[in-house]
Amino acid sequence: MTASRHPLRVLFSLVRDERGRVIRATASSVVNKLFDVMPEILIGIALDVVVRGKDSFVAKLGITDPVQQLTLLGIATFLIWFGESLFEYFYQVLWRGLAQDVQHRLRILCYDHAQHLPTSFYEENRSGDLVAVLNDDINQLERFLDRGANELIQTFSAVVLVGAVFFIVSPLIAVIAFTPVPAIIAGAFWFQRRAQARYDAVRARAGGLGARLTTNLQGLQTIRAFGAEARETEALTRESLGYVEANRAAIRVSSAFIPIIRMAILSGFLATFLIGGWLTLTGQMQVGAYGLLVFLTQRLLWPMTGLAEIADLYERAMASTRRILRLLDEPRAEPHGTHDAPVSGRFDLDDVGFRYATSPGGVNGICLSIGAGETVALVGPTGSGKSTLIKLLGLFIRPQKGCILLDGVPLADWSGERLRRAMAWVPQEVTLFTGSISDNIAYGRPGARFSEIEAAARMAEADGFIRALPDGYDSQIGEYGQKLSGGQRQRIALARALLIDPAILILDEATSAVDNETEAAIQRSLAKMKGRRTVILVAHRLSTVVHADAIHVMEDGRIVQSGSHDALVARPGLYRNLWNIQTGHAEIEAEM
């Protein structure tokens, strides 16, 4: 599935295994339109009965009494209206159900694809744009399938059915009445070409508006803290007005379509009205036939005004589909290998380098060995490459040069499933999910026993505050864990990581924003697991790493110092300078 494919083909591919339902829906639309056209035919027949009586068309069927003829027409009218209503119900249920299923499939397809995109995609794109694709764009596609597909089929059916009647009754009037149809179709294509760029702009504006809303709602406390409500409202107003203006530009094109089509319809209607009237007055056409053609001209041409709305829905849907395809065209993260064996946690890095395409950050020339069961710390100033290095170790990004071995095997050759079971990650910004504390701790092992959840919480020193809550482990944490403090969220995140019993535990600034009590609790937890698993710490707060087996100091993407805390403090350099600053010493080393 690539963006070079026409968006309409994507829709067809999504309903390929629903051919039976598509056929039933299409048949229901056609039959409904057949019944919808029949009342005009009955009106023409009724006029024929009233004017000609026993010589009418119905009389030729063997019913000569005009009252009986009208009674028969009344029964036929009832059956036709009943049939029209019945098949309208059928096509509504079938098309709408199909639209919902396509919407569901496409949303899941996009979400599953998004889960496997590389980290760089999320660093370079706004989450609000992705939410807009998964929500608004897919909903736009659903709206087209819900209404537009049926309208297209019924418009085509009306042209065929009414056209057949016209050519049977009067080929001359049929040719004249159909004269506006090419102009209407040409107008629809003209509109489609003019509208495409405008609707692409509408969808882009919708993504920007969604991104702004997502960011502001997530940062509401910060907005309030800085008294920036008015400023943010003004910024959102600009985004919203941009979206409104983009829609207005599209509306100006779509609104011009119906008046143009009305004039084309008028020419066809007047031709039928005048020429048919002349043929009737001269005795070349029956009154009933004339009434039939006048009514059917409206039935033939008027629905074509709906082409404007259909084209509008279509262009909005195609603009959304193009955005969806651009997401699906994003290459997934490279697949992992197949090596599957118990992990001990030994890393060897040889001349590893990585640079970001859109920023100067990265690492270069990293040579490093981490023994299984060691606790290793990465420290250094902001932008020194610490986060990039642990992303490389966690295989969230791949080195552009050099090699990373895990237990002597290239990291990329390991089975992804094995790696995720063997590694656990505790980030600086903890993500908790709506639900209970127990659910969040068991996120990596949904089937874990309660006793195992408790054990993990005790190891993370979270059991005490959890039990103090009114509902204990069943306490609901609220969206993003907002009912808990930052330190409590960190300890739950640590418990969640420990529950899967990983061979490798990575803590990315896990203590940077917590209180002293939480930091001490995390340090005690790390002390308990020392030697039992490989622990890689990234920290600004050096008090967290003093007991690490080895500390590697990074600067400008390189490791500039390595050693224990005592050894590094004992000699001049960046580490001792950072330590002196954090411990309040006035003396700052000049040597780096």
XYZ file of C-alpha atoms in Angstrom:
592
model
C 0.000 0.000 0.000
C 1.764 3.149 -1.210
C 0.854 6.759 -1.826
C 1.314 6.224 -5.592
C -1.872 4.160 -5.589
C -5.116 6.038 -6.106
C -6.962 6.538 -2.803
C -10.087 4.949 -4.282
C -8.182 1.710 -4.831
C -7.377 1.679 -1.149
C -11.103 1.725 -0.379
C -11.698 -1.162 -2.745
C -8.886 -3.157 -1.130
C -10.471 -2.660 2.289
C -13.823 -4.111 1.162
C -12.414 -6.858 -1.062
C -13.444 -9.607 1.353
C -16.874 -8.009 1.820
C -17.995 -8.468 -1.770
C -21.238 -10.180 -0.749
C -22.251 -7.278 1.455
C -21.216 -4.729 -1.185
C -23.334 -6.545 -3.785
C -26.336 -6.658 -1.436
C -25.926 -2.969 -0.573
C -25.604 -2.008 -4.248
C -28.631 -4.104 -5.191
C -30.667 -2.493 -2.396
C -29.693 0.979 -3.642
C -30.679 0.119 -7.226
C -34.013 -1.473 -6.255
C -34.786 1.451 -3.957
C -34.181 3.865 -6.855
C -36.378 1.724 -9.121
C -39.231 2.023 -6.637
C -38.417 5.727 -6.203
C -38.918 6.378 -9.942
C -42.165 4.394 -10.151
C -44.533 7.004 -8.568
C -43.893 9.402 -11.475
C -44.745 6.615 -13.875
C -47.952 5.915 -11.917
C -48.873 9.612 -12.074
C -48.533 9.506 -15.858
C -50.653 6.343 -16.001
C -53.252 7.927 -13.679
C -53.480 10.954 -16.000
C -53.935 8.584 -18.893
C -56.789 6.856 -17.025
C -58.522 10.147 -16.188
C -58.231 11.521 -19.738
C -58.801 8.400 -21.823
C -60.876 6.223 -19.471
C -61.658 2.877 -21.138
C -59.018 3.515 -23.827
C -56.200 3.981 -21.328
C -53.016 1.963 -21.043
C -54.403 0.101 -18.018
C -57.543 -0.846 -19.976
C -55.322 -2.773 -22.366
C -54.406 -5.003 -19.421
C -58.061 -6.134 -19.168
C -59.376 -3.708 -16.523
C -61.744 -1.388 -18.363
C -63.609 0.281 -15.504
C -61.822 3.592 -14.636
C -62.639 3.237 -10.914
C -61.099 -0.217 -10.844
C -58.129 1.135 -12.782
C -57.573 3.868 -10.168
C -58.047 1.327 -7.352
C -55.367 -0.848 -8.957
C -53.073 2.159 -9.236
C -53.704 2.971 -5.559
C -52.717 -0.565 -4.525
C -49.636 -0.383 -6.762
C -48.701 2.972 -5.206
C -48.910 1.482 -1.710
C -46.764 -1.512 -2.674
C -44.218 0.726 -4.390
C -43.908 3.046 -1.392
C -43.618 0.055 0.909
C -40.913 -1.471 -1.295
C -39.044 1.829 -1.498
C -39.079 2.202 2.300
C -38.028 -1.423 2.830
C -35.048 -1.228 0.494
C -34.063 2.163 1.876
C -33.789 0.442 5.255
C -31.709 -2.334 3.686
C -29.242 -0.030 1.927
C -28.916 2.253 4.973
C -28.057 -0.680 7.238
C -25.694 -2.271 4.716
C -23.801 0.863 3.604
C -23.540 2.317 7.089
C -22.428 -0.993 8.553
C -19.827 -1.331 5.808
C -18.627 2.234 6.455
C -18.214 1.482 10.152
C -16.265 -1.709 9.431
C -13.949 0.042 6.954
C -13.409 2.849 9.455
C -12.540 0.316 12.153
C -10.175 -1.678 9.940
C -8.371 1.395 8.677
C -7.975 2.890 12.152
C -6.535 -0.369 13.521
C -4.285 -0.726 10.451
C -2.951 2.814 10.922
C -2.543 2.450 14.685
C -0.720 -0.857 14.361
C 1.565 0.676 11.730
C 2.185 3.727 13.937
C 3.265 1.470 16.821
C 6.072 0.073 14.668
C 7.427 3.343 13.300
C 10.959 4.290 14.338
C 11.590 6.710 17.187
C 12.805 9.305 14.680
C 9.271 9.584 13.238
C 7.894 10.779 16.573
C 10.823 13.116 17.087
C 10.129 14.827 13.753
C 6.286 14.794 13.698
C 3.611 16.226 15.972
C 1.471 13.757 17.887
C -1.559 15.964 17.180
C -1.157 15.324 13.437
C -1.140 11.589 14.072
C -4.262 11.846 16.245
C -5.965 13.841 13.471
C -5.191 11.081 10.956
C -6.374 8.284 13.250
C -9.528 10.138 14.217
C -10.744 12.946 11.956
C -9.341 11.738 8.627
C -10.670 8.223 9.077
C -14.034 9.636 10.171
C -14.089 11.734 6.986
C -13.627 8.581 4.949
C -16.429 6.894 6.873
C -18.772 9.790 6.089
C -18.161 9.355 2.355
C -18.846 5.626 2.478
C -21.871 6.202 4.671
C -23.578 8.527 2.170
C -21.547 9.136 -0.956
C -21.346 5.565 -2.277
C -25.125 5.117 -2.165
C -25.737 8.543 -3.745
C -23.407 7.764 -6.649
C -25.077 4.412 -7.310
C -28.562 5.896 -7.091
C -27.718 8.818 -9.382
C -26.345 6.423 -11.988
C -29.367 4.143 -11.571
C -31.742 7.083 -12.024
C -30.044 8.071 -15.279
C -30.276 4.522 -16.643
C -33.865 3.827 -15.505
C -35.318 7.195 -16.457
C -33.356 7.246 -19.685
C -34.827 3.880 -20.666
C -38.366 5.188 -20.113
C -37.602 8.338 -22.116
C -36.307 6.433 -25.113
C -39.333 4.127 -25.019
C -41.851 6.998 -24.869
C -40.101 9.611 -27.049
C -36.565 9.200 -28.413
C -36.609 12.847 -29.586
C -37.291 14.249 -26.106
C -34.860 11.720 -24.610
C -32.018 13.092 -26.712
C -32.952 16.696 -25.830
C -33.432 15.983 -22.109
C -30.072 14.241 -21.906
C -28.239 17.148 -23.541
C -27.341 18.799 -20.164
C -25.881 15.584 -18.751
C -22.413 15.963 -20.380
C -22.244 19.549 -19.064
C -23.135 18.338 -15.580
C -20.487 15.605 -15.674
C -17.887 18.033 -17.060
C -18.775 20.441 -14.264
C -18.277 17.702 -11.695
C -14.788 16.948 -13.024
C -13.949 20.660 -13.142
C -15.030 20.961 -9.533
C -13.022 17.895 -8.550
C -9.834 19.357 -10.034
C -10.361 22.773 -8.442
C -11.304 21.351 -5.066
C -8.477 18.832 -4.576
C -5.765 21.288 -3.493
C -8.218 23.161 -1.282
C -9.255 20.035 0.581
C -5.638 18.978 1.025
C -5.144 22.361 2.706
C -8.215 21.748 4.888
C -6.842 18.402 6.116
C -3.414 19.960 6.804
C -5.077 22.738 8.816
C -7.106 20.132 10.716
C -3.848 18.393 11.684
C -2.335 21.653 12.927
C -5.441 22.456 14.941
C -5.456 18.961 16.455
C -1.772 19.264 17.368
C -2.366 22.604 19.101
C -5.332 21.243 21.075
C -3.441 18.106 22.124
C -0.396 20.065 23.282
C -2.425 22.665 25.169
C -4.649 20.169 26.961
C -1.617 18.143 28.055
C 0.161 21.298 29.227
C -2.809 22.968 30.899
C -1.113 23.231 34.290
C 1.905 24.944 32.734
C -0.352 27.365 30.870
C -2.110 28.273 34.111
C 1.128 28.505 36.055
C 2.465 31.161 33.693
C -0.860 32.957 33.280
C -0.761 32.250 29.551
C -4.463 31.425 29.109
C -5.222 34.513 26.990
C -2.112 34.036 24.857
C -2.888 30.385 24.205
C -6.520 31.188 23.431
C -5.273 33.726 20.888
C -2.890 31.169 19.366
C -5.682 28.588 19.167
C -7.938 31.235 17.613
C -5.362 31.756 14.854
C -5.176 28.004 14.217
C -8.954 27.690 14.206
C -9.378 30.681 11.883
C -6.803 29.162 9.528
C -8.896 25.988 9.452
C -12.063 28.054 8.865
C -10.441 29.996 6.017
C -9.215 26.791 4.361
C -12.757 25.424 4.557
C -14.192 28.656 3.181
C -11.903 28.447 0.148
C -13.186 24.924 -0.514
C -16.791 25.968 0.138
C -16.560 28.806 -2.398
C -15.732 26.262 -5.094
C -18.353 23.708 -3.997
C -21.075 26.351 -3.620
C -20.657 27.449 -7.242
C -21.466 23.958 -8.485
C -25.202 23.743 -7.677
C -26.225 27.069 -9.349
C -24.404 26.039 -12.538
C -26.076 22.626 -12.511
C -29.482 24.254 -11.874
C -29.177 26.173 -15.128
C -28.244 23.009 -17.015
C -31.244 21.269 -15.458
C -33.502 24.169 -16.422
C -32.511 23.863 -20.083
C -33.373 20.141 -20.107
C -36.638 20.698 -18.264
C -37.740 23.530 -20.558
C -36.969 21.423 -23.608
C -39.162 18.588 -22.326
C -41.852 21.008 -21.180
C -42.118 22.922 -24.457
C -41.413 20.237 -27.061
C -43.474 17.640 -25.216
C -46.321 20.136 -24.881
C -46.183 20.899 -28.613
C -46.225 17.160 -29.466
C -49.226 16.673 -27.154
C -51.132 19.623 -28.613
C -50.572 18.308 -32.140
C -51.778 14.840 -31.147
C -48.399 13.177 -31.523
C -48.184 12.311 -27.807
C -50.749 11.275 -25.206
C -51.384 13.544 -22.202
C -50.350 10.800 -19.802
C -47.075 10.308 -21.634
C -46.466 14.070 -21.582
C -47.101 14.240 -17.819
C -44.862 11.226 -17.336
C -41.944 12.848 -19.202
C -42.309 16.183 -17.412
C -42.194 14.498 -14.022
C -39.353 12.178 -15.056
C -37.262 15.078 -16.355
C -37.173 16.377 -12.808
C -36.445 12.875 -11.551
C -33.630 12.503 -14.102
C -31.880 15.822 -13.734
C -32.604 17.127 -10.267
C -30.691 14.375 -8.386
C -27.615 15.509 -10.285
C -27.478 18.589 -8.093
C -26.511 16.092 -5.424
C -23.316 15.506 -7.376
C -21.984 18.696 -5.799
C -22.416 17.294 -2.287
C -21.124 13.902 -3.398
C -18.092 15.527 -5.010
C -17.563 17.539 -1.830
C -17.685 14.387 0.302
C -15.480 12.589 -2.209
C -12.770 15.255 -2.256
C -12.729 15.528 1.529
C -12.469 11.735 1.740
C -9.679 11.560 -0.854
C -7.714 14.327 0.909
C -8.031 12.352 4.145
C -7.060 9.128 2.395
C -3.924 10.747 0.984
C -2.884 11.714 4.522
C -3.651 8.188 5.716
C -1.525 6.746 2.909
C 1.366 9.051 3.767
C 1.290 7.602 7.281
C 1.110 4.029 5.986
C 4.013 4.766 3.621
C 6.287 5.676 6.525
C 8.811 2.822 6.743
C 8.561 0.726 9.862
C 11.492 0.294 12.168
C 13.824 -2.342 10.789
C 12.765 -5.830 11.887
C 14.754 -7.604 14.543
C 16.640 -10.796 13.891
C 15.851 -14.328 14.986
C 18.469 -15.056 17.656
C 16.609 -16.306 20.706
C 18.519 -17.349 23.814
C 18.583 -16.440 27.516
C 20.098 -12.983 28.001
C 22.852 -12.415 30.550
C 23.179 -8.674 29.849
C 26.758 -8.152 28.611
C 27.241 -5.280 26.153
C 30.232 -4.538 23.954
C 30.279 -1.374 21.831
C 32.939 -0.815 19.181
C 33.291 2.648 17.572
C 29.533 3.256 17.655
C 28.257 6.426 16.007
C 24.865 7.977 15.313
C 23.801 11.448 14.163
C 20.290 12.833 13.850
C 19.232 14.172 10.477
C 17.452 17.225 11.887
C 19.583 18.133 14.895
C 23.278 18.254 15.843
C 22.917 15.697 18.657
C 24.197 12.120 18.645
C 27.209 10.048 19.612
C 30.517 9.244 17.930
C 33.353 6.811 18.504
C 31.777 5.077 21.513
C 33.832 2.110 22.708
C 32.413 0.561 25.842
C 32.087 -2.763 27.660
C 29.384 -3.458 30.256
C 29.625 -6.722 32.119
C 26.580 -8.857 32.898
C 25.162 -7.886 36.296
C 27.050 -4.588 36.466
C 25.491 -1.281 37.441
C 26.778 1.334 35.016
C 26.008 5.050 34.978
C 26.071 7.534 32.101
C 26.456 11.143 33.216
C 27.258 14.451 31.591
C 25.757 17.793 30.662
C 22.557 18.170 28.663
C 23.087 17.276 25.009
C 26.129 15.137 25.679
C 24.586 12.037 24.008
C 23.407 10.013 27.035
C 19.837 9.515 25.807
C 21.032 8.676 22.308
C 23.349 6.013 23.690
C 20.633 4.257 25.696
C 18.298 4.409 22.692
C 21.005 2.551 20.795
C 21.370 0.001 23.597
C 17.578 -0.466 23.689
C 17.490 -0.862 19.871
C 15.070 2.036 19.493
C 17.518 3.415 16.939
C 20.333 1.626 15.102
C 23.952 2.747 14.873
C 25.041 4.353 11.628
C 28.531 3.034 12.185
C 30.216 0.603 14.534
C 28.749 -2.452 16.202
C 26.820 -3.238 19.408
C 27.017 -6.790 20.737
C 24.742 -8.267 23.389
C 26.215 -11.423 24.918
C 28.570 -11.575 21.915
C 25.733 -11.414 19.318
C 25.031 -8.279 17.232
C 22.108 -6.511 18.863
C 20.189 -6.332 15.568
C 20.339 -10.135 15.251
C 18.363 -10.729 18.427
C 14.689 -11.639 18.370
C 12.614 -8.547 19.121
C 10.340 -10.518 21.437
C 13.316 -11.852 23.390
C 14.818 -8.368 23.716
C 11.586 -6.838 25.006
C 11.268 -9.601 27.613
C 14.899 -9.153 28.645
C 14.943 -5.331 28.826
C 12.917 -2.966 30.970
C 12.887 0.802 30.671
C 12.018 3.428 33.295
C 11.873 6.837 31.583
C 12.060 10.281 33.111
C 8.507 11.080 32.030
C 6.501 8.126 33.259
C 3.482 7.004 31.252
C 0.749 5.409 33.317
C -2.580 4.281 31.928
C -6.114 4.821 33.163
C -6.952 1.971 35.513
C -5.823 0.627 38.850
C -2.338 0.607 40.344
C -2.339 -3.175 40.070
C -3.178 -2.979 36.349
C -0.328 -0.536 35.743
C 2.276 -2.599 37.588
C 1.163 -5.698 35.658
C 1.202 -3.865 32.291
C 4.204 -5.858 31.033
C 2.807 -9.137 32.435
C -0.996 -8.963 32.315
C -1.324 -12.479 33.727
C 0.913 -11.902 36.773
C -0.328 -13.161 40.151
C -1.159 -10.601 42.800
C 1.657 -11.923 45.002
C 4.133 -11.194 42.189
C 2.736 -7.676 41.787
C 3.182 -7.102 45.527
C 6.738 -8.435 45.430
C 7.660 -6.076 42.581
C 6.092 -3.142 44.451
C 8.048 -4.000 47.612
C 11.295 -4.176 45.652
C 10.514 -0.712 44.212
C 9.587 0.484 47.728
C 6.103 1.335 46.491
C 4.131 -1.136 48.628
C 3.930 1.208 51.622
C 2.254 4.170 49.953
C 0.045 1.883 47.840
C -1.399 0.187 50.919
C -1.990 3.581 52.505
C -4.390 4.498 49.696
C -8.118 3.915 50.383
C -8.386 1.083 47.817
C -4.787 -0.102 47.970
C -3.699 -1.847 44.791
C -7.202 -1.379 43.344
C -6.938 2.420 43.584
C -7.734 4.171 40.303
C -4.882 6.459 39.274
C -6.730 8.742 36.834
C -5.586 9.807 33.392
C -1.763 9.735 33.123
C -1.654 8.868 36.849
C -2.662 12.417 37.807
C -3.941 11.273 41.214
C -0.392 10.300 42.224
C 2.675 12.366 42.980
C 5.701 12.345 40.689
C 7.679 10.159 43.070
C 4.815 7.677 43.401
C 4.516 7.424 39.631
C 8.254 6.768 39.365
C 8.114 3.952 41.897
C 5.135 2.354 40.151
C 7.069 2.573 36.882
C 10.046 0.878 38.557
C 7.775 -1.849 39.951
C 6.291 -2.342 36.481
C 9.795 -2.812 35.082
C 10.887 -5.183 37.842
C 7.798 -7.389 37.494
C 9.000 -8.742 34.156
C 12.281 -9.705 35.912
C 14.505 -8.228 33.174
C 18.117 -9.144 32.636
C 18.733 -5.498 31.689
C 17.200 -2.497 33.444
C 17.597 0.987 31.926
C 16.725 4.044 33.996
C 16.659 7.254 31.972
C 16.814 10.197 34.391
C 14.473 8.289 36.685
C 15.426 10.414 39.714
C 15.803 13.835 38.080
C 12.397 15.152 39.160
C 11.705 13.234 42.369
C 12.060 14.144 46.003
C 14.885 12.972 48.258
C 12.722 10.244 49.796
C 11.913 8.770 46.372
C 15.542 9.032 45.291
C 16.642 7.199 48.436
C 13.970 4.533 47.820
C 15.168 4.009 44.249
C 18.778 3.813 45.437
C 17.827 1.142 47.987
C 15.990 -0.773 45.258
C 19.055 -0.612 43.014
C 21.269 -1.829 45.848
C 19.013 -4.874 46.326
C 19.316 -5.892 42.675
C 23.039 -5.252 42.350
C 24.747 -8.171 40.639
C 21.395 -9.784 39.756
C 20.813 -7.821 36.533
C 22.606 -5.327 34.332
C 21.513 -1.818 35.312
C 22.246 1.194 33.103
C 21.567 4.548 34.749
C 21.348 7.903 33.028
C 21.453 10.682 35.593
C 22.072 14.369 36.097
C 21.843 13.967 39.866
C 25.199 12.380 40.650
C 24.167 11.285 44.152
C 22.137 8.564 42.406
C 25.172 6.953 40.786
C 27.854 7.039 43.484
C 27.523 3.287 44.109
C 27.654 2.283 40.431
C 30.325 -0.211 39.412
C 31.422 2.129 36.623
C 30.553 5.700 35.674
C 31.057 6.923 32.128
C 31.163 10.687 31.643
C 29.933 11.962 28.277
C 30.526 15.252 26.514
C 29.770 16.240 22.917
C 28.722 12.709 22.013
C 31.872 11.019 23.343
C 32.956 9.271 26.542
C 35.585 11.516 28.061
C 36.061 9.833 31.465
C 35.366 6.429 33.018
C 35.807 4.969 36.475
C 34.245 4.618 39.904
C 32.852 7.601 41.768
C 35.821 7.790 44.129
C 38.340 7.517 41.304
C 36.626 10.197 39.217
C 36.293 12.627 42.124
C 39.956 12.113 42.953
C 41.208 13.498 39.642
C 40.531 16.775 37.844
C 37.988 16.679 35.055
C 34.383 17.137 34.088
C 32.994 14.680 36.642
C 34.707 16.340 39.616
C 33.579 19.718 38.330
C 29.940 18.523 38.141
C 30.221 16.922 41.589
C 31.591 20.119 43.139
C 28.737 22.136 41.632
C 26.049 19.724 42.857
C 27.500 19.412 46.354
C 27.796 23.187 46.775
C 31.587 23.507 46.742
C 32.711 27.001 45.795
C 35.796 25.680 44.037
C 35.104 24.801 40.389
C 37.746 22.993 38.468
C 39.133 24.944 35.564
C 40.325 21.785 33.860
C 37.708 19.819 31.870
